[in-house]
Tab-separated table of C-alpha atoms in Angstrom:
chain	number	residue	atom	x	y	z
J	294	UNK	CA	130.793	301.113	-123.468
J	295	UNK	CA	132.916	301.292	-120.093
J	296	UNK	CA	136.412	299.778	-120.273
J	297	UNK	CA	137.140	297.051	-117.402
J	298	UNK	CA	139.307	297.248	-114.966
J	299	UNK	CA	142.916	296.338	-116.193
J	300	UNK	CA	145.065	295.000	-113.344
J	301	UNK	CA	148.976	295.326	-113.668
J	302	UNK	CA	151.679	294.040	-111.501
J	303	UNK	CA	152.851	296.201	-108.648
J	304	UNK	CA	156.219	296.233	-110.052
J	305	UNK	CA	155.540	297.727	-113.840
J	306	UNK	CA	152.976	300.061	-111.897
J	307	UNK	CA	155.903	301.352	-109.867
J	308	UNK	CA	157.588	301.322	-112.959
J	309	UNK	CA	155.118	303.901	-114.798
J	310	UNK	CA	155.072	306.409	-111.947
J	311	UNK	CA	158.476	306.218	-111.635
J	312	UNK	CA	159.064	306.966	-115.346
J	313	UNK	CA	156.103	309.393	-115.363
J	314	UNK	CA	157.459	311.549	-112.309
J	315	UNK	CA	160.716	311.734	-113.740
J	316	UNK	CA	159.901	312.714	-117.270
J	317	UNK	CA	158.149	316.034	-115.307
J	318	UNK	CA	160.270	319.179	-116.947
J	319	UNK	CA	161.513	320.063	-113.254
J	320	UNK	CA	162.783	316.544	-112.546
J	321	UNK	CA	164.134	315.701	-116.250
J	322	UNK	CA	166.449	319.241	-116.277
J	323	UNK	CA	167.065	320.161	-112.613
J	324	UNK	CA	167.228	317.157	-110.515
J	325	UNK	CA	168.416	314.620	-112.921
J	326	UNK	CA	170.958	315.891	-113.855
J	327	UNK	CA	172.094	317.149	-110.325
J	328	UNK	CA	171.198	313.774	-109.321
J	329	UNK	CA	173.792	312.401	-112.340
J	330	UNK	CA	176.160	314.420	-112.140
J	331	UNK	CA	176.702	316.108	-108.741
J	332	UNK	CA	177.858	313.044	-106.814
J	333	UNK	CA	180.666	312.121	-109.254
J	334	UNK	CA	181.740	315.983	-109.835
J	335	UNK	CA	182.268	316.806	-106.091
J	336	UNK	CA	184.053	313.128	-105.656
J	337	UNK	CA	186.609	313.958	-108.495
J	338	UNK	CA	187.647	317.373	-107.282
J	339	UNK	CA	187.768	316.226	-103.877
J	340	UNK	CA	190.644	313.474	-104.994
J	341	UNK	CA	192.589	316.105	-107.246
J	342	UNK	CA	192.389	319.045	-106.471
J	343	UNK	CA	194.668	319.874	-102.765
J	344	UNK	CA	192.871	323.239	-101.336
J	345	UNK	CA	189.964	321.080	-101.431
J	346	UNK	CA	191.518	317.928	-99.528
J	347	UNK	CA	192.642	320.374	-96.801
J	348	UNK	CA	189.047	321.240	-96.367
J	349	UNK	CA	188.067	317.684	-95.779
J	350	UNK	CA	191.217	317.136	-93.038
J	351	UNK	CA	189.587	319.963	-91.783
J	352	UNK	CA	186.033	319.055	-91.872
J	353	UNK	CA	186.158	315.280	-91.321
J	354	UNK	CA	190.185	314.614	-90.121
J	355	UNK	CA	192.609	313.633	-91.549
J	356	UNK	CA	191.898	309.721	-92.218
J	357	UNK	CA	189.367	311.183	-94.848
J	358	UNK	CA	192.178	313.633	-95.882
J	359	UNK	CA	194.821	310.520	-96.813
J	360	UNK	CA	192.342	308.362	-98.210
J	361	UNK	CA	191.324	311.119	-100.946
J	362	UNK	CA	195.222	311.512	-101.430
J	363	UNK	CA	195.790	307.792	-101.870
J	364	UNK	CA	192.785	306.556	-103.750
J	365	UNK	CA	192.380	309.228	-106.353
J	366	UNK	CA	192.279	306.870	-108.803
J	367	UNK	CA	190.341	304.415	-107.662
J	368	UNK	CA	187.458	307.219	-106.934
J	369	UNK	CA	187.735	308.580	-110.875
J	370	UNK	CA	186.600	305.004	-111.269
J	371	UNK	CA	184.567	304.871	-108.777
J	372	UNK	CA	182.321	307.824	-110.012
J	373	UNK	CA	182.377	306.378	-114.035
J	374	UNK	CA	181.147	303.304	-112.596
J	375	UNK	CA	178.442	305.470	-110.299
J	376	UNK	CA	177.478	307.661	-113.568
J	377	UNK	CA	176.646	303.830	-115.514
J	378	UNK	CA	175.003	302.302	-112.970
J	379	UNK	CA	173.025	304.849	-112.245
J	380	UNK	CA	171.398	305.091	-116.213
J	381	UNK	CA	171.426	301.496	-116.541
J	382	UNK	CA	168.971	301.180	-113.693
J	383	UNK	CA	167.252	304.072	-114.703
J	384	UNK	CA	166.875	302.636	-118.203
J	385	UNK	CA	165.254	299.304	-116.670
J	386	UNK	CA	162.705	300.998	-115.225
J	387	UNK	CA	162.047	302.517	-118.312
J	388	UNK	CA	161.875	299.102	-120.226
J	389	UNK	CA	160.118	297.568	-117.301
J	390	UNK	CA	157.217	299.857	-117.691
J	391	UNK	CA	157.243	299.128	-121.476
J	392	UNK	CA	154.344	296.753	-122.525
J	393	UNK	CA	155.543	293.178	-122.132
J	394	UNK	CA	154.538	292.390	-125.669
J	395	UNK	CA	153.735	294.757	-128.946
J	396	UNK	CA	151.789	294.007	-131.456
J	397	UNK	CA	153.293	293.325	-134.843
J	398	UNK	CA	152.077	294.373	-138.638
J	399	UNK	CA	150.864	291.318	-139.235
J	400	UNK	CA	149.109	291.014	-135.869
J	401	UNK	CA	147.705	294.641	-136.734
J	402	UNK	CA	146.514	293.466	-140.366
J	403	UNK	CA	144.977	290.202	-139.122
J	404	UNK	CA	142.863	292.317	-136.659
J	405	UNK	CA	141.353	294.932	-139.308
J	406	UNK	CA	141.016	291.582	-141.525
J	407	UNK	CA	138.790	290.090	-138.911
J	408	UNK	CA	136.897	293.544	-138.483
J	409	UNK	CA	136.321	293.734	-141.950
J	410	UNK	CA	134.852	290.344	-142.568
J	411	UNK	CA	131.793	290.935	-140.293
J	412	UNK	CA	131.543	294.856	-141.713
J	413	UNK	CA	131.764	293.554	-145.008
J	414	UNK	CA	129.505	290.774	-144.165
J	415	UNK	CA	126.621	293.453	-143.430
J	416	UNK	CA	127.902	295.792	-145.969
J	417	UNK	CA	126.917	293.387	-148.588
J	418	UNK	CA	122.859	292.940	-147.162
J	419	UNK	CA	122.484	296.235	-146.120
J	420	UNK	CA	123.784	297.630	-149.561
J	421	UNK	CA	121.526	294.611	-151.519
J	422	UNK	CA	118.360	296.082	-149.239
J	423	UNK	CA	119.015	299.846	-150.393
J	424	UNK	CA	119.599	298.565	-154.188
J	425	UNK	CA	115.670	296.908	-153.978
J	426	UNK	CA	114.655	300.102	-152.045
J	427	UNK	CA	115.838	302.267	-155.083
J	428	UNK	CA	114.494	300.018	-157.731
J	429	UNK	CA	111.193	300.108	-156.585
J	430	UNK	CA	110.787	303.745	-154.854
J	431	UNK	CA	109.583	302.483	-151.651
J	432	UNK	CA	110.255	303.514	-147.983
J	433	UNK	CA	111.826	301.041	-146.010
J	434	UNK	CA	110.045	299.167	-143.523
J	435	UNK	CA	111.561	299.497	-140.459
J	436	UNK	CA	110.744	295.943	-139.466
J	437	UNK	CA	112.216	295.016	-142.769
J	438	UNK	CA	115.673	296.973	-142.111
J	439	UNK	CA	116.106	295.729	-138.977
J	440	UNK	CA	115.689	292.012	-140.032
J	441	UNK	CA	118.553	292.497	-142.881
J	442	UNK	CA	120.913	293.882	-140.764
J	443	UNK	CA	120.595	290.312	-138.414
J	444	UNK	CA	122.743	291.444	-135.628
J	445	UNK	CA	121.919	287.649	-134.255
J	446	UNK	CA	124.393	286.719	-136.891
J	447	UNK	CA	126.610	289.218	-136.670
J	448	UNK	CA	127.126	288.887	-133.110
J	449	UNK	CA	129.024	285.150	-133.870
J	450	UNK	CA	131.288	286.173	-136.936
J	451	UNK	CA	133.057	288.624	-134.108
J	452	UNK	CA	133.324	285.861	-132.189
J	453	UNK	CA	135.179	284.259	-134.533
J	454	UNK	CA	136.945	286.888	-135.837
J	455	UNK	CA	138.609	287.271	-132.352
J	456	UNK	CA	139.379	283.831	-131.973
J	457	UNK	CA	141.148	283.845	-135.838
J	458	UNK	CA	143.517	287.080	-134.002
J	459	UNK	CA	144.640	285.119	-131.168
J	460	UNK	CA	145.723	282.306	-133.021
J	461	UNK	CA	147.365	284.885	-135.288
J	462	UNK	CA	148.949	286.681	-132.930
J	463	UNK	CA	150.217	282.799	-131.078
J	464	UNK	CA	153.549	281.709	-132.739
J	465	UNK	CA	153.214	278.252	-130.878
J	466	UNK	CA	150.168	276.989	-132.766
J	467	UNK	CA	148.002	277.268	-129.941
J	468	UNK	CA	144.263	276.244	-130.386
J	469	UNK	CA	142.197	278.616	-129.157
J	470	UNK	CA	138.233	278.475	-127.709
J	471	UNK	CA	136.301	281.607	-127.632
J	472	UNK	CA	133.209	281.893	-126.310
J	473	UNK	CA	130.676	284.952	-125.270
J	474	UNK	CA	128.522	284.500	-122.308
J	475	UNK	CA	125.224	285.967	-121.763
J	476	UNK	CA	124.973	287.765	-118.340
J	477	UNK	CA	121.783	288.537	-116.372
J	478	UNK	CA	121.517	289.754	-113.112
J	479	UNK	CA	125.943	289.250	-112.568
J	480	UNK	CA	125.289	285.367	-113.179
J	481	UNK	CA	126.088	283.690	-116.616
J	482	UNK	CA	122.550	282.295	-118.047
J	483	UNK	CA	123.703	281.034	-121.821
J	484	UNK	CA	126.339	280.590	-124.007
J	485	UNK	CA	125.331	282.996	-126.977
J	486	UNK	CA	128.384	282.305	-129.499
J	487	UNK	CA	130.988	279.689	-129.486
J	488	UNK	CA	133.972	279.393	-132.178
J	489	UNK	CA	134.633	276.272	-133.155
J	490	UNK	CA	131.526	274.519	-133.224
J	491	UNK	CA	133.575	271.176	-133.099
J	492	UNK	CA	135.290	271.909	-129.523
J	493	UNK	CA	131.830	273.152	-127.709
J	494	UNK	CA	131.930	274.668	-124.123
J	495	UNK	CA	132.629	272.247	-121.182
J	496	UNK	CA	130.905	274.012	-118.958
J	497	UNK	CA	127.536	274.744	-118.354
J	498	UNK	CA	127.060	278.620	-118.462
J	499	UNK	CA	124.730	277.956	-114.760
J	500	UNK	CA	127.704	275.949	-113.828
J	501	UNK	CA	130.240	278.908	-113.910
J	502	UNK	CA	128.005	281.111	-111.981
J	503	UNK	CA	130.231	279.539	-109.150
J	504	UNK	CA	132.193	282.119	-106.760
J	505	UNK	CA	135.497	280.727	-107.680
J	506	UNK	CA	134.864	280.617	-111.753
J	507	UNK	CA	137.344	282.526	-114.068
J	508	UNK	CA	133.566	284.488	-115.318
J	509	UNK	CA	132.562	285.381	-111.567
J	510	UNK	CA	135.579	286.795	-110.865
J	511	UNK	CA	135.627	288.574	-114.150
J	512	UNK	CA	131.697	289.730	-113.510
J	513	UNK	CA	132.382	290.409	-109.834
J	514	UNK	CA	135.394	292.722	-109.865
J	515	UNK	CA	134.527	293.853	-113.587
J	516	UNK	CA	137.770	293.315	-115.110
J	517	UNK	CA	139.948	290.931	-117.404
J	518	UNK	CA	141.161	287.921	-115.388
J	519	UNK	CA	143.916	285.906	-116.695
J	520	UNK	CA	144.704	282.012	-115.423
J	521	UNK	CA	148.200	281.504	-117.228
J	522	UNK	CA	147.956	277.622	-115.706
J	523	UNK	CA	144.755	275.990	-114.847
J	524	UNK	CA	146.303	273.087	-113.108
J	525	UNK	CA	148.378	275.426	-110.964
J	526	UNK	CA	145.253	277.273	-110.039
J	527	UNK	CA	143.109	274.170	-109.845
J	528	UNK	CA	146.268	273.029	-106.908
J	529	UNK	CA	145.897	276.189	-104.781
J	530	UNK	CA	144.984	275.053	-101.179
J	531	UNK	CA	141.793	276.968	-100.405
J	532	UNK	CA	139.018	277.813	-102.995
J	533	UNK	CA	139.287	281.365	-102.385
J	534	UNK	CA	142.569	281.687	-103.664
J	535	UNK	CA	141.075	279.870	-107.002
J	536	UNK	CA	140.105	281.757	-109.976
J	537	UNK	CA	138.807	278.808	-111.826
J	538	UNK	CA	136.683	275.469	-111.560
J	539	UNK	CA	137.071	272.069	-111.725
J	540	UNK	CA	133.818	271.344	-113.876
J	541	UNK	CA	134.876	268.828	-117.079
J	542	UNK	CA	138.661	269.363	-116.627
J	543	UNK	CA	140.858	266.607	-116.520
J	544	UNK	CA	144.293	266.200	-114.593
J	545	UNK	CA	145.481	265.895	-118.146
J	546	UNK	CA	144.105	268.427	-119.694
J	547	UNK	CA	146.843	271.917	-119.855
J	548	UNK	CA	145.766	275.255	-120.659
J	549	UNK	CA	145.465	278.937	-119.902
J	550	UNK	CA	142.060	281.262	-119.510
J	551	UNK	CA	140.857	284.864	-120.254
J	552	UNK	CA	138.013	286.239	-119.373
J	553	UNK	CA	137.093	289.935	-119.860
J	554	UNK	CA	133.263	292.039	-119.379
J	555	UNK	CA	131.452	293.973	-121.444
J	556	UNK	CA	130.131	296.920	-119.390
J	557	UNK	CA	126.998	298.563	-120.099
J	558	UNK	CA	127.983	302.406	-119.962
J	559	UNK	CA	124.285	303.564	-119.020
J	560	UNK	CA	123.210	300.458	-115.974
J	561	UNK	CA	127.024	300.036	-115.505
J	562	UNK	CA	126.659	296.009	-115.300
J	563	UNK	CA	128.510	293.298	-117.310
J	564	UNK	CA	126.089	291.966	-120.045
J	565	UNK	CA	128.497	289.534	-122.117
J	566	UNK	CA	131.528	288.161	-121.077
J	567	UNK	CA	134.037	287.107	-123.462
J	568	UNK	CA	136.174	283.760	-122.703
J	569	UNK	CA	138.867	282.723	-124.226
J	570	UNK	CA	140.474	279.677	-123.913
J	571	UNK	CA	143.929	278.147	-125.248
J	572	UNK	CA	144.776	274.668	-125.049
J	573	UNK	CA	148.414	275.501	-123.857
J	574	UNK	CA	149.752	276.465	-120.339
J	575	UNK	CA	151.061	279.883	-120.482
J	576	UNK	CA	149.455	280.495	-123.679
J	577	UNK	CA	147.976	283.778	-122.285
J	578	UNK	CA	149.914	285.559	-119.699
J	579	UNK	CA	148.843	288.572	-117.501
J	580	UNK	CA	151.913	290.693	-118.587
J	581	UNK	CA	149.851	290.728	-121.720
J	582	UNK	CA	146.676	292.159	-120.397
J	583	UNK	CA	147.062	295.412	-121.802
J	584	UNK	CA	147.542	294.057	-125.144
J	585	UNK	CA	145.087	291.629	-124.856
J	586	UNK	CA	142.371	294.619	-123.382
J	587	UNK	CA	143.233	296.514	-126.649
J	588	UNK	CA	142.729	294.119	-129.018
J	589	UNK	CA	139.426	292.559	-127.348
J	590	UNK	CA	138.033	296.034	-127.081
J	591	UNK	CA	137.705	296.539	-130.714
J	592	UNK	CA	135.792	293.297	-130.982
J	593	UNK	CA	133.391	294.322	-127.756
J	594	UNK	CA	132.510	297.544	-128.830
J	595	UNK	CA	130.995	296.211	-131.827
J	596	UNK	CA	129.084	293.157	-130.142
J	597	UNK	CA	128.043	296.239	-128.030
J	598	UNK	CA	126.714	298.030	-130.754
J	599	UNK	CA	125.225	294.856	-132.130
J	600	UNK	CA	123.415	293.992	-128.862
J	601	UNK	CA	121.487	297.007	-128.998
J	602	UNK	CA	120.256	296.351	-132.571
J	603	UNK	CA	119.438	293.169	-131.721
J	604	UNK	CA	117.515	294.997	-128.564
J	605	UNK	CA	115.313	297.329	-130.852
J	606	UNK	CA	114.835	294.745	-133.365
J	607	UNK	CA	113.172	292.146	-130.357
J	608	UNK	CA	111.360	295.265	-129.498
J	609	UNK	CA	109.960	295.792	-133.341
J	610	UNK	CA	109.226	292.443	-133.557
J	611	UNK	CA	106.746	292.757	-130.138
J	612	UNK	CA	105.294	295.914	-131.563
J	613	UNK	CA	104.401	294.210	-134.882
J	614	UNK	CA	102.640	291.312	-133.220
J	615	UNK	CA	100.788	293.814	-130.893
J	616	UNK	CA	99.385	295.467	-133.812
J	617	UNK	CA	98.518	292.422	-135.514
């Protein structure tokens, strides 16, 4: 499956090839510590030591000359404070490029919980097929095997197992909406999976096909789009600064929303798109988006592996009612 397109902000991207450059063996032991320690050196020797003053009257006259002899002090502090500032700034561009947020243990044990629910779930009917396969020496139909492995069912417990992480992973007791969209032709035809069943989609999966929805933008530039406030984007002045749509949302209603494609790796073209919706402003935030990219991708590559089960099981199913 291809990955999407993860946007960052231009500052933590900075950030990265700043910390990248500098952790290059020439930079990190010749020109750091030049950088570090040079400045500071030469400043201190100029204020104490007197063959080198006289070079500075020399050089630059001799105002420079008396303020070296009368502020020799004041430059020793001058060059501690340099020597601080200089790796405390350095060390917040190293933070800065730091994910915003980490997952925890629990976070990491709540996602292979999730996983393991749907594996298990098909563990259990694949392993109950074999079991009747052994007991009564037959080969397997391939129609058969295909129908007990019901990737159309498997397809919704990931959908619910992603929706069970984020509210994990949510220490405000956010509810969360997750959805997974059917895409034909980069336009949204049907909502194929929706967790919970008792807070359905507002929105029409036709409806979203609109330029300015949170799924177009997702389908069109093939990445994760975040809306940390709907109201705030539903307020922009001009539709094409909007990344979302009015549809059934009330001026009441808060909220943040995620979407993010799965990309066929042989047509390259979004078939699914996941949404995910909290009913919280700020709820999801794009300083997350690599975290949230990581954990989503664990879910996608297995509705991507599902989707083409459920592909040559549609295709068996033609075959057998050709021959009949």
């Amino acid at each position: 499956m291809n990955e999407p397109i993860i946007k960052d902000h231009l500052g933590r991207k900075a950030c990265k090839k700043i910390v990248s450059y500098c952790e290059s063996w020439f930079i990190k032991h010749v020109v750091k510590p030049i950088f570090f320690l040079l400045p500071p050196s030469l400043l201190t020797m100029l204020a104490v030591r007197k063959g080198m003053q006289e070079d500075v009257i020399d050089y630059f006259g001799q105002t420079a000359g008396e303020f070296l002899n009368n502020s020799a002090l004041l430059i020793i502090i001058c060059t501690y404070i340099y020597v601080v500032l200089m790796r405390a700034i350095y060390a917040g561009i190293e933070n800065h490029a730091k994910p915003a947020k980490e997952l925890e243990v629990g976070d990491l044990l709540a996602l292979l919980k999730a996983i393991d629910i749907v594996v298990g779930d098909k563990t259990k009917r694949v392993t109950s097929e074999v079991k009747g396969i052994i007991n009564n020496a037959n080969v397997i139909n391939e129609l058969k095997f295909l129908q007990s492995i019901r990737p159309e069912q498997q397809i919704p417990l990931l959908v619910v197992g992603l929706r069970s992480v984020f509210e994990y992973m949510d220490k405000q007791k956010t509810v969360y909406r997750v959805g997974l969209l059917r895409i034909e032709n980069d336009k949204p035809v049907d909502w194929f999976s929706f967790d919970p069943a008792s807070l359905p989609p507002r929105t029409e999966a036709q409806t979203l096909s609109a330029p300015t929805s949170t799924v177009s933008q997702c389908i069109k530039n093939k990445s994760l789009v975040i809306v940390e406030d709907i109201q705030k984007e539903l307020n922009k002045r001009t539709k094409k600064e909007r990344r979302y749509i009015k549809s059934n949302t009330q001026e009441t209603d808060e909220g943040s929303q995620l979407c993010y494609p799965l990309i066929h790796p042989a047509t390259n073209k979004v078939e699914y798109v996941f949404t995910i919706a909290g009913n919280r402003a700020g709820c999801l935030n794009e300083n997350y988006s690599e975290l949230y990219a990581w954990v989503i991708r664990h879910f996608s590559i297995r509705v991507s592996l599902e989707h083409s089960l459920l592909i040559v099981k549609e295709k068996a199913n033609e075959s057998t009612k050709e021959a009949a």
